Amino acid sequence: FIWVPKTHRKKLVICVILGALGGLYLSDEAFIERIGTIDIRKENLDESAFSRIRLWTAGLKMVVDHPLGVGAGNWYQNIERYIPEYVGKDSHSGYVKCIAELGLHGVVVFFALLIVILKSLLVFRNLPGNSYHKKEDIELISFSLLVSISILLTCCITMSLIYAEFLWIMLSLLVCLKRSVDNLNMDSSASQEA
């Protein structure tokens, strides 16, 4: 809601309300019961939640033992050294997997890349020049990329998306947006010269 262009805030609120109502309507009883069982007290954690915490802790121990990382794709071969009964289990966190496999320098590069991308998307919100219609299109595309990337980065907390193609495709769409803006600027400067 903070990043949405002001001219579209009312539309977004309506879409979010309709989406929430639609999601609630499509949810079956089993899903609603499962959501009702979420409890963060340690004594009430189910095996799934407890195993994630154990896996994340093991991932951080990997970092302590291997600050340069265990190597891309080597999580599965190394987790058994830390939790023998979890042979072949995934980390269930893109961030834990990133730092465990790529090391401290790898996670710094990943976050630096994210910062550059997110700052660039925020810059596209306030473009000078161009016709109002084209400027509004660029702002909306920038906003949708910002929201999509934010959602994917939130999902990375509990899902190992660090090597998922769609994450990297979404991140690379900034290059396409920048190219579009550059082309619009060239077109507008060419028309002003003529």
Coordinates of C-alpha atoms in Angstrom, one line a residue:
F1 CA 0.0 0.0 0.0
I2 CA 2.9 2.3 0.6
W3 CA 4.5 1.9 -2.8
V4 CA 1.4 1.8 -5.0
P5 CA 1.0 4.9 -7.2
K6 CA -1.5 7.3 -5.5
T7 CA -3.9 7.2 -8.5
H8 CA -4.4 3.5 -8.0
R9 CA -4.7 3.1 -4.2
K10 CA -8.5 2.7 -4.2
K11 CA -8.3 0.1 -7.0
L12 CA -5.7 -1.9 -5.0
V13 CA -7.8 -1.8 -1.8
I14 CA -10.8 -3.1 -3.7
C15 CA -8.7 -5.9 -5.4
V16 CA -7.1 -6.9 -2.1
I17 CA -10.6 -7.2 -0.4
L18 CA -12.0 -9.1 -3.4
G19 CA -8.9 -11.4 -3.4
A20 CA -9.2 -12.1 0.3
L21 CA -12.9 -12.8 0.0
G22 CA -12.3 -15.1 -3.0
G23 CA -9.5 -16.9 -1.2
L24 CA -11.7 -17.4 1.8
Y25 CA -14.6 -18.6 -0.4
L26 CA -12.3 -21.1 -2.1
S27 CA -10.7 -22.4 1.1
D28 CA -11.9 -25.8 2.2
E29 CA -12.5 -26.8 5.9
A30 CA -9.2 -28.8 6.0
F31 CA -7.2 -25.7 5.1
I32 CA -9.0 -23.5 7.6
E33 CA -8.5 -26.1 10.4
R34 CA -4.8 -26.3 9.5
I35 CA -4.4 -22.6 9.7
G36 CA -6.2 -22.7 13.1
T37 CA -3.5 -25.0 14.5
I38 CA -0.7 -22.5 14.0
D39 CA 0.9 -22.0 17.4
I40 CA 4.4 -20.5 17.9
R41 CA 4.9 -21.7 21.5
K42 CA 7.7 -24.2 21.6
E43 CA 5.8 -26.9 23.4
N44 CA 3.1 -26.8 20.7
L45 CA 5.3 -26.9 17.6
D46 CA 4.5 -29.7 15.3
E47 CA 7.2 -31.9 13.7
S48 CA 7.2 -29.9 10.5
A49 CA 7.9 -26.6 12.2
F50 CA 10.3 -28.1 14.6
S51 CA 12.3 -29.8 11.8
R52 CA 12.6 -26.4 10.0
I53 CA 14.1 -24.8 13.1
R54 CA 16.5 -27.7 13.4
L55 CA 17.5 -27.5 9.8
W56 CA 18.0 -23.7 10.0
T57 CA 20.2 -24.2 13.1
A58 CA 22.2 -26.8 11.3
G59 CA 22.6 -24.5 8.3
L60 CA 24.0 -21.8 10.6
K61 CA 26.4 -24.4 12.1
M62 CA 27.5 -25.1 8.5
V63 CA 28.4 -21.5 8.1
V64 CA 30.4 -21.5 11.3
D65 CA 32.3 -24.5 10.1
H66 CA 32.6 -23.4 6.5
P67 CA 32.4 -19.5 6.3
L68 CA 33.1 -19.7 2.5
G69 CA 30.2 -22.1 2.1
V70 CA 29.9 -25.8 1.3
G71 CA 29.5 -25.1 -2.4
A72 CA 26.4 -24.5 -4.6
G73 CA 24.1 -27.5 -4.5
N74 CA 26.0 -29.2 -1.7
W75 CA 23.4 -28.7 1.1
Y76 CA 22.0 -32.3 0.7
Q77 CA 25.4 -33.9 1.0
N78 CA 26.4 -31.9 4.1
I79 CA 23.2 -31.8 6.2
E80 CA 23.7 -35.4 7.4
R81 CA 26.9 -34.3 9.2
Y82 CA 24.8 -32.0 11.4
I83 CA 21.5 -34.0 11.6
P84 CA 22.1 -37.6 10.6
E85 CA 18.4 -38.5 10.6
Y86 CA 17.7 -35.6 8.1
V87 CA 19.7 -37.1 5.2
G88 CA 18.7 -35.5 1.9
K89 CA 16.3 -33.0 3.6
D90 CA 16.0 -29.5 2.2
S91 CA 16.8 -26.4 4.2
H92 CA 13.3 -24.9 3.8
S93 CA 14.8 -21.4 3.7
G94 CA 16.4 -19.7 0.7
Y95 CA 18.4 -17.5 3.0
V96 CA 19.8 -20.3 5.1
K97 CA 20.6 -22.3 2.0
C98 CA 22.3 -19.3 0.3
I99 CA 24.6 -18.6 3.3
A100 CA 25.3 -22.3 3.9
E101 CA 26.2 -23.1 0.3
L102 CA 27.6 -19.8 -1.0
G103 CA 29.1 -18.6 2.3
L104 CA 29.3 -15.1 3.8
H105 CA 30.5 -13.5 0.6
G106 CA 27.7 -15.2 -1.4
V107 CA 25.0 -13.9 0.8
V108 CA 26.5 -10.4 0.8
V109 CA 26.5 -10.4 -3.0
F110 CA 22.9 -11.7 -3.1
F111 CA 21.7 -9.0 -0.7
A112 CA 23.7 -6.3 -2.5
L113 CA 22.0 -7.4 -5.8
L114 CA 18.6 -7.2 -4.1
I115 CA 19.3 -3.7 -2.7
V116 CA 20.3 -2.4 -6.1
I117 CA 17.2 -3.9 -7.8
L118 CA 14.8 -2.6 -5.1
K119 CA 16.3 0.9 -5.1
S120 CA 16.2 1.0 -8.9
L121 CA 12.5 0.0 -8.9
L122 CA 11.8 2.8 -6.5
V123 CA 13.5 5.2 -8.8
F124 CA 11.2 4.2 -11.6
R125 CA 8.3 5.4 -9.6
N126 CA 9.3 9.1 -10.0
L127 CA 10.3 9.4 -13.6
P128 CA 10.4 12.8 -15.1
G129 CA 9.2 13.5 -18.7
N130 CA 7.5 11.2 -21.1
S131 CA 3.8 11.3 -21.8
Y132 CA 1.6 10.8 -18.8
H133 CA 0.2 7.6 -20.1
K134 CA 3.6 6.0 -20.7
K135 CA 4.9 7.3 -17.3
E136 CA 1.9 5.8 -15.6
D137 CA 2.6 2.4 -17.3
I138 CA 6.2 2.4 -16.2
E139 CA 5.2 3.3 -12.6
L140 CA 2.6 0.4 -12.6
I141 CA 5.1 -2.1 -14.0
S142 CA 7.7 -1.0 -11.5
F143 CA 5.2 -1.3 -8.7
S144 CA 4.1 -4.8 -9.8
L145 CA 7.7 -5.9 -10.0
L146 CA 8.4 -4.5 -6.6
V147 CA 5.4 -6.3 -5.0
S148 CA 6.2 -9.6 -6.9
I149 CA 9.9 -9.5 -5.8
S150 CA 8.8 -8.7 -2.2
I151 CA 6.4 -11.6 -2.1
L152 CA 9.1 -14.0 -3.5
L153 CA 11.7 -12.7 -0.9
T154 CA 9.1 -13.3 1.8
C155 CA 8.5 -16.8 0.5
C156 CA 12.3 -17.4 0.7
I157 CA 12.0 -17.4 4.5
T158 CA 10.4 -20.8 4.5
M159 CA 11.0 -22.1 1.0
S160 CA 14.3 -22.8 -0.8
L161 CA 13.9 -20.6 -3.8
I162 CA 17.5 -19.4 -4.2
Y163 CA 18.0 -21.6 -7.3
A164 CA 14.4 -21.3 -8.6
E165 CA 14.4 -20.0 -12.2
F166 CA 11.3 -17.8 -11.6
L167 CA 13.1 -15.8 -8.8
W168 CA 16.0 -15.0 -11.1
I169 CA 13.7 -14.2 -14.1
M170 CA 11.7 -11.9 -11.8
L171 CA 14.9 -10.2 -10.7
S172 CA 16.1 -9.8 -14.3
L173 CA 12.9 -8.1 -15.4
L174 CA 14.4 -4.9 -14.1
V175 CA 16.8 -4.9 -17.0
C176 CA 13.8 -5.1 -19.4
L177 CA 12.1 -2.3 -17.6
K178 CA 15.3 -0.1 -17.7
R179 CA 15.6 -0.8 -21.4
S180 CA 12.0 0.2 -22.0
V181 CA 12.5 3.5 -20.1
D182 CA 15.7 4.1 -22.1
N183 CA 13.9 3.6 -25.3
L184 CA 11.1 5.9 -24.3
N185 CA 13.6 8.6 -23.4
M186 CA 15.3 8.2 -26.8
D187 CA 12.0 8.4 -28.6
S188 CA 11.0 11.5 -26.6
S189 CA 14.3 13.2 -27.2
A190 CA 14.2 12.3 -30.9
S191 CA 10.7 13.8 -31.3
Q192 CA 11.8 17.0 -29.5
E193 CA 14.8 17.4 -31.8
A194 CA 12.5 17.0 -34.9

